[in-house]
CSV table of C-alpha atoms and ligand atoms in Angstrom, one decimal:
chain,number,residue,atom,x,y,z
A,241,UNK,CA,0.0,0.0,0.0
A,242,UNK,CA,1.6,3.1,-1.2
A,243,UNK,CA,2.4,5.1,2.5
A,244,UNK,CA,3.4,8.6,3.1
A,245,UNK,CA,7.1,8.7,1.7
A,246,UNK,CA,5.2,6.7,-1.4
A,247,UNK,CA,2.6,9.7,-1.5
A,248,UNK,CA,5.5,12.5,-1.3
A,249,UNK,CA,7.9,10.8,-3.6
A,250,UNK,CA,4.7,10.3,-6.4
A,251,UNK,CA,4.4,14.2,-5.4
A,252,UNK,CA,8.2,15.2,-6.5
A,253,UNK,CA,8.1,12.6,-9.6
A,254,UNK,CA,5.0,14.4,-11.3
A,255,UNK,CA,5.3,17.7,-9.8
A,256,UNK,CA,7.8,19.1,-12.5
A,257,UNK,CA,5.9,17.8,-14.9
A,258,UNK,CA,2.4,19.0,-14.3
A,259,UNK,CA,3.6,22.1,-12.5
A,260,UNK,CA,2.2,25.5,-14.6
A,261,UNK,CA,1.1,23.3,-17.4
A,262,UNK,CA,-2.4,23.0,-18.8
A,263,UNK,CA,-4.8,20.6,-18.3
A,264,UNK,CA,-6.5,19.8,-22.3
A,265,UNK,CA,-8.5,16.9,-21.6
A,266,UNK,CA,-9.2,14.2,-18.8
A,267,UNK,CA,-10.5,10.4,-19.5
A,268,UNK,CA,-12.5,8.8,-17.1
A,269,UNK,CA,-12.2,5.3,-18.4
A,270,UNK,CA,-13.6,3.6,-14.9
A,271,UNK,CA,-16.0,5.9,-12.7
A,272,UNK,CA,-16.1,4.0,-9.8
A,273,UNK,CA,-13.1,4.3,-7.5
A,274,UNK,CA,-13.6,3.9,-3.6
A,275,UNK,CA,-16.2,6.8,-4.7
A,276,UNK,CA,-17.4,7.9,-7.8
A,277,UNK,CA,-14.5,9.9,-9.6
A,278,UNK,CA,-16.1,13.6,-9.2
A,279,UNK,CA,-17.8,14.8,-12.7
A,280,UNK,CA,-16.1,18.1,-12.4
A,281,UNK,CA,-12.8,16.6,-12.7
A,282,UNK,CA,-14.0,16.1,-16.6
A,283,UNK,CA,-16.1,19.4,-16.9
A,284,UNK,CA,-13.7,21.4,-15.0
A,285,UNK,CA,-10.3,20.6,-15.6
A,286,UNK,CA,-9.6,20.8,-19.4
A,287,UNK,CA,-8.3,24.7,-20.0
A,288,UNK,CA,-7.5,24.8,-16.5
A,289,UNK,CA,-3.4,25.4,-15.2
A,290,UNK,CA,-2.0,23.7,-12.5
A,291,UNK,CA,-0.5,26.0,-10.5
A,292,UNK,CA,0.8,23.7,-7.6
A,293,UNK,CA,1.1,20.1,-6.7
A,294,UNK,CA,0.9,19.7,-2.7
A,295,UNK,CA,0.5,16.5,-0.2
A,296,UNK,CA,-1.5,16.6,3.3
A,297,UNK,CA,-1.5,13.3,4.6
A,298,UNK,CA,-1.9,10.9,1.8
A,299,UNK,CA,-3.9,12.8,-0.6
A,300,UNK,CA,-2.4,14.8,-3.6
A,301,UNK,CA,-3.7,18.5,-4.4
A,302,UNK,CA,-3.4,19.4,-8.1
A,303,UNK,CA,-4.4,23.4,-7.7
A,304,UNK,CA,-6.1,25.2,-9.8
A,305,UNK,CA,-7.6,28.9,-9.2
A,306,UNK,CA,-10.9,27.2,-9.8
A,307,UNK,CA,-10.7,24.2,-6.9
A,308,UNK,CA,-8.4,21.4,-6.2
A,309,UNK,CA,-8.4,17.9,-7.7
A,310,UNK,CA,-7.3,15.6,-4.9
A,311,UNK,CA,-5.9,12.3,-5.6
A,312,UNK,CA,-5.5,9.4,-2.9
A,313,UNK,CA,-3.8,6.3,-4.2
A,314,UNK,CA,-6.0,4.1,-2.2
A,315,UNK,CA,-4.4,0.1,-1.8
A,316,UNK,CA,-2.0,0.0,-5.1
A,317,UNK,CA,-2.5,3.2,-7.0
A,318,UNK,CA,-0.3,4.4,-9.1
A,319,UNK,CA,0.5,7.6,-11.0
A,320,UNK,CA,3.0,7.9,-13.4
A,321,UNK,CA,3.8,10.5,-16.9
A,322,UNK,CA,4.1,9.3,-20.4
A,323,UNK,CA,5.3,11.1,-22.7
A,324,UNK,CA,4.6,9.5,-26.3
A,325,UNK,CA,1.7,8.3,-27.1
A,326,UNK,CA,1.1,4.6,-25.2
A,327,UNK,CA,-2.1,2.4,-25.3
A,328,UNK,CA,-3.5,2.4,-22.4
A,329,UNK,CA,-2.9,-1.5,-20.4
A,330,UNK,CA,-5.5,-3.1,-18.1
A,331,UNK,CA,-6.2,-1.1,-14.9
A,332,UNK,CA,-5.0,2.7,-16.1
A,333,UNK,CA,-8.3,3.7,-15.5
A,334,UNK,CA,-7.2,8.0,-15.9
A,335,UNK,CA,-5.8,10.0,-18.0
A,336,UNK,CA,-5.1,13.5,-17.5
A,337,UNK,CA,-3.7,15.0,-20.6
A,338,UNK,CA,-1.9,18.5,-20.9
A,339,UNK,CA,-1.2,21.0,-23.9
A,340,UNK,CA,2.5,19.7,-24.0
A,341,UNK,CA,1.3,16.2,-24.9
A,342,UNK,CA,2.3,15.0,-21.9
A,343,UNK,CA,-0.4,12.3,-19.8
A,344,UNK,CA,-0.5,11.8,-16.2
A,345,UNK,CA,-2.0,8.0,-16.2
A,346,UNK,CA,-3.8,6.6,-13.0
A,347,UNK,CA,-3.4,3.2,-12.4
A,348,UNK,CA,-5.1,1.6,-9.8
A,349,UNK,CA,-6.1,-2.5,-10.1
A,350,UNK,CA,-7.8,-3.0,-7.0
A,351,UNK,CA,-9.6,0.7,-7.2
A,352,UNK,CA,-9.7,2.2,-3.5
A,353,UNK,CA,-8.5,5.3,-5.1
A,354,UNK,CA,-10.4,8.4,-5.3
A,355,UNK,CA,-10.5,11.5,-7.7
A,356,UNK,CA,-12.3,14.1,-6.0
A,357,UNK,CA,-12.8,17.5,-6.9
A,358,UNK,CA,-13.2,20.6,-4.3
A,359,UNK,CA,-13.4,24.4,-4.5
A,360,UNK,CA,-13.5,24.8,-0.7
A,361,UNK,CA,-10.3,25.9,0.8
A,362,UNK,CA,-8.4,22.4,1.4
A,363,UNK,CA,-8.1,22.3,5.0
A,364,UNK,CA,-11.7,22.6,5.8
A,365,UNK,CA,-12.8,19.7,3.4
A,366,UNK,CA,-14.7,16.6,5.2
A,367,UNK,CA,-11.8,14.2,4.5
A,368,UNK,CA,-8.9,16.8,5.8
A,369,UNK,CA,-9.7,19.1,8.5
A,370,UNK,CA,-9.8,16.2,11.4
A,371,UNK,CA,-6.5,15.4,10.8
A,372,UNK,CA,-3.5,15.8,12.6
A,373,UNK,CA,-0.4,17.3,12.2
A,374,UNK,CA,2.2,16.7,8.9
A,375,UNK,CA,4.9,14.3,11.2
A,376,UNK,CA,7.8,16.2,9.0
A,377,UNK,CA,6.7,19.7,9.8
A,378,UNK,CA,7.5,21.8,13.4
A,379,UNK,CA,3.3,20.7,13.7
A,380,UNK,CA,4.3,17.6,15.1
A,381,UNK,CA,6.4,18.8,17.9
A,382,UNK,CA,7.2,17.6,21.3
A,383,UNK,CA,4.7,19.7,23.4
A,384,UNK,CA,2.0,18.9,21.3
A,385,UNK,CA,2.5,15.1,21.2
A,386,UNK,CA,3.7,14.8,25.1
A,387,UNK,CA,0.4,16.7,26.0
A,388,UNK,CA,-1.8,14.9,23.7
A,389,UNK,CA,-0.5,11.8,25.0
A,390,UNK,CA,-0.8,12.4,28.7
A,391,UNK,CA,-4.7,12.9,27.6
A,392,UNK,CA,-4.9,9.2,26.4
A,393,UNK,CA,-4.4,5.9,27.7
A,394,UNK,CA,-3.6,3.5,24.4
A,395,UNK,CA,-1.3,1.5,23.2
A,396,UNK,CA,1.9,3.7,22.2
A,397,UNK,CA,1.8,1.8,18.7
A,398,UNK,CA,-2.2,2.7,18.3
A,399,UNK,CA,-1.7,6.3,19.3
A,400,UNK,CA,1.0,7.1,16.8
A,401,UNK,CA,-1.4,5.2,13.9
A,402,UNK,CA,-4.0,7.3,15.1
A,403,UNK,CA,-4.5,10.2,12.0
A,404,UNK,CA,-6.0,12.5,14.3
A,405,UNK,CA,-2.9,12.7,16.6
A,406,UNK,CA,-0.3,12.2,13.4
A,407,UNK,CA,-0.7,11.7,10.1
A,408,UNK,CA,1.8,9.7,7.6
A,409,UNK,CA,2.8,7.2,10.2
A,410,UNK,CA,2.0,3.8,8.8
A,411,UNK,CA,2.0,0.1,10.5
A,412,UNK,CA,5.5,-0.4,9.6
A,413,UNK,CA,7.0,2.3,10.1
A,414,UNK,CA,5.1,2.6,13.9
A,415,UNK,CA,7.2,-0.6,14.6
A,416,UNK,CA,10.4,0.1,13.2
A,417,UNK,CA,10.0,3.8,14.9
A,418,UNK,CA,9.4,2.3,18.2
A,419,UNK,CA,11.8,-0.3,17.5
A,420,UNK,CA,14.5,3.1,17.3
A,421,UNK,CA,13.3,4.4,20.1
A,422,UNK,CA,13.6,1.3,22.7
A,423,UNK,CA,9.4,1.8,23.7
A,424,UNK,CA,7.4,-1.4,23.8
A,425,UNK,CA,4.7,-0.9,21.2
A,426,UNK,CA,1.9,-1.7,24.5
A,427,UNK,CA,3.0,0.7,26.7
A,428,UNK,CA,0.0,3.3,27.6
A,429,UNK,CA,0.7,6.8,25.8
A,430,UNK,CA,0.1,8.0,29.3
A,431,UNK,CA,2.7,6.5,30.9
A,432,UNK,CA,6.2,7.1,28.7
A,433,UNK,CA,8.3,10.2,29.9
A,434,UNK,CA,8.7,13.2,27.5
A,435,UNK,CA,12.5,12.2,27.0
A,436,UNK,CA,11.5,8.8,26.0
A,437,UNK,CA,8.3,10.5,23.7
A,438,UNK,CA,11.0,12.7,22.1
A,439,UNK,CA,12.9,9.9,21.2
A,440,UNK,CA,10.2,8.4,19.2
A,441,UNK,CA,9.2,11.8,17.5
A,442,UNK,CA,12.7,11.9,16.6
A,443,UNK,CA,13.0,8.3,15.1
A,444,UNK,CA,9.8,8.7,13.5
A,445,UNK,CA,11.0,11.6,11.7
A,446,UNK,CA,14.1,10.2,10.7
A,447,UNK,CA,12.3,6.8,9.6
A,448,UNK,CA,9.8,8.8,7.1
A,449,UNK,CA,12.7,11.1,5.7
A,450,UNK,CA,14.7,8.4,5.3
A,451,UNK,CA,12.1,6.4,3.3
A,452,UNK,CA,11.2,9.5,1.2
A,453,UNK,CA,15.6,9.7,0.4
A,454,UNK,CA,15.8,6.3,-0.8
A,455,UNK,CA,12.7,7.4,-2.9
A,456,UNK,CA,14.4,10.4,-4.5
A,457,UNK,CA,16.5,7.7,-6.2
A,458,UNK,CA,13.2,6.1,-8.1
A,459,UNK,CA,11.8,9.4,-9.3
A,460,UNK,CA,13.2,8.8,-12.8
A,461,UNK,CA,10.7,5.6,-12.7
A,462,UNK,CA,7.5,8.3,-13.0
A,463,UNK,CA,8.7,9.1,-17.0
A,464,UNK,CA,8.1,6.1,-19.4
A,465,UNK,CA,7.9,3.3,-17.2
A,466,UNK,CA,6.3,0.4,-17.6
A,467,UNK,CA,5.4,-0.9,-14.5
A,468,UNK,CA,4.4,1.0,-11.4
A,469,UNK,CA,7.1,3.6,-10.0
A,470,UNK,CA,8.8,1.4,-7.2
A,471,UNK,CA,7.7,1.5,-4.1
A,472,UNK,CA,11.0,1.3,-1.5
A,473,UNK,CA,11.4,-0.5,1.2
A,474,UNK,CA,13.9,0.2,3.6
A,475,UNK,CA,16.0,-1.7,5.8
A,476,UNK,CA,13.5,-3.1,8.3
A,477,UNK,CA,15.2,-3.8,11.6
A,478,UNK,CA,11.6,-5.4,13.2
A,479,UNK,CA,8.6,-5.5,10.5
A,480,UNK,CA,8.1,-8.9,9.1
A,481,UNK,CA,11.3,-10.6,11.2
A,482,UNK,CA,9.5,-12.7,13.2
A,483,UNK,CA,11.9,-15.0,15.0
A,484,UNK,CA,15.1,-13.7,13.6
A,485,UNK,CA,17.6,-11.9,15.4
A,486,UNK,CA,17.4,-8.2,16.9
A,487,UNK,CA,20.1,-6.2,15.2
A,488,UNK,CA,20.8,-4.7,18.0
A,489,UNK,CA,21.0,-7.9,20.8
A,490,UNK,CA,19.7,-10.9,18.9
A,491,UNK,CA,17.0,-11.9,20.5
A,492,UNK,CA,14.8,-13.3,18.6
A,493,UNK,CA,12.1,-10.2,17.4
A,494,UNK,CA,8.2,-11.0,17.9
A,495,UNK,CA,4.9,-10.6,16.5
A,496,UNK,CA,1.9,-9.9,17.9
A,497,UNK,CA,-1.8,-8.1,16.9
A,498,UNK,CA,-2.6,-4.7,18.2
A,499,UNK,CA,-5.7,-3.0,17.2
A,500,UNK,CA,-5.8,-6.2,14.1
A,501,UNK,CA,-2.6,-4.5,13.1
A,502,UNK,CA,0.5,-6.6,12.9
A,503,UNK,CA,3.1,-5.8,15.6
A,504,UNK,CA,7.2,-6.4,15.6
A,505,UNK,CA,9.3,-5.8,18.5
A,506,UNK,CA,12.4,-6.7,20.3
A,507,UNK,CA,11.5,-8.4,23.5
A,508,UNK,CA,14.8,-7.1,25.3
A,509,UNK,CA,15.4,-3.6,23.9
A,510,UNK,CA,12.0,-2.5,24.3
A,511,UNK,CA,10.4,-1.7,27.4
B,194,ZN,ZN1,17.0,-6.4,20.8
């Protein structure tokens, strides 16, 4: 499922692309995403410029002066720009086409997508204005997360998935983040010192930037590619190593379910 540094990576790849360029024609070729792709994106768009491409939280935000297309890639979307002509394969489902001759191509097979189109201002849409703070901006700061989390008695893990206190921070990289920071993923948000919280803001920051880096290498992938632009996957010290050895003391790491969510941690260095 394309996370965060997936979103913000799609976001650089296309940006320089689309950025100030015209919008000349869209095909919807499938209407039903996890909603029904908004009509204005086809009645709108064409003769419109894009005059910025922005992320908050997963969603993309095409701007126009007219409203905002926002994109969400859903379970395995994909966008990616073609240049030259190219039939379009199984699953490309829309094109947005601009005066250059250039195509920015959604491809999405299992469709939990959405193309939506708003002319409110952004951060008071329905799907937006609940959530929390970007985890790479000062937003997501100490003060704020210490004194949210003295408010709260959940599972550390379930508190940092939760998109009203963060956004961005996926199931693997909660575990790897907490993993960094030596916390056991149960421990109640209520009952970690702001030292030790700081220690996970920090490796959550440095988890999601460092995912987005190793991203910066694939960006090439959004021009001409054939298959979807690679998704990265860091070195994972805990997600997915059940019963292998902790980098750190090797012990062996374990798995267990919190909030249905799959759970890795080191037995000895987290606490
Ligand atoms: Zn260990």
């Amino acid at each position: 499922m394309p996370e965060l540094p997936e979103v913000e990576t799609t976001k650089r790849g296309i940006s320089p692309h689309i950025k100030n360029n015209t919008v000349t024609e869209v095909i919807v070729r499938k209407h039903q995403l996890r909603w029904p792709v908004s009509p204005e994106i086809s009645q709108l768009l064409p003769g419109q410029k894009i005059i910025d491409v922005q992320r908050r939280a997963k969603y993309l935000l095409l701007k126009t002066t007219i409203g905002t297309l926002m994109i969400h890639l859903g379970m395995s979307g994909s966008l990616r720009i073609i240049k030259a002509p190219e039939t379009e394969k199984k699953h490309d489902h829309i094109d947005i086409l601009f005066k250059d001759g250039i195509c920015l191509r959604y491809h999405d097979p299992r469709r939990f997508g959405a193309y939506i189109w708003t002319n409110k201002p952004i951060n008071e849409h329905k799907l937006i204005r609940k959530l929390g703070p970007e985890p790479l901006t000062d937003f997501f700061n100490i003060d704020d997360f210490y004194t949210k989390a003295r408010l709260r008695s959940l599972p550390i893990k379930s508190f940092i998935m939760d998109a009203h206190m963060v956004v961005g921070v996926g199931n693997i990289y909660a575990s790897e983040s907490l993993f960094l920071s030596n916390i056991h993923p149960k421990r109640a948000s209520n009952k970690i010192s702001k030292q030790r919280l700081n220690n996970l803001l920090v490796a959550i920051k440095t988890t999601l930037n460092k995912s987005i880096e190793q991203g910066g290498s694939t960006l090439k992938d959004f021009v001409n590619s054939d298959g979807k632009p690679g998704y990265f996957q860091q070195t994972l010290n805990v997600y997915s190593r059940k019963n292998k050895p902790c980098s750190q003391c090797s012990t062996p790491i374990k798995q267990i379910t919190i909030g249905q969510r799959s759970t890795f941690y080191c037995p000895k260095c987290q606490h």
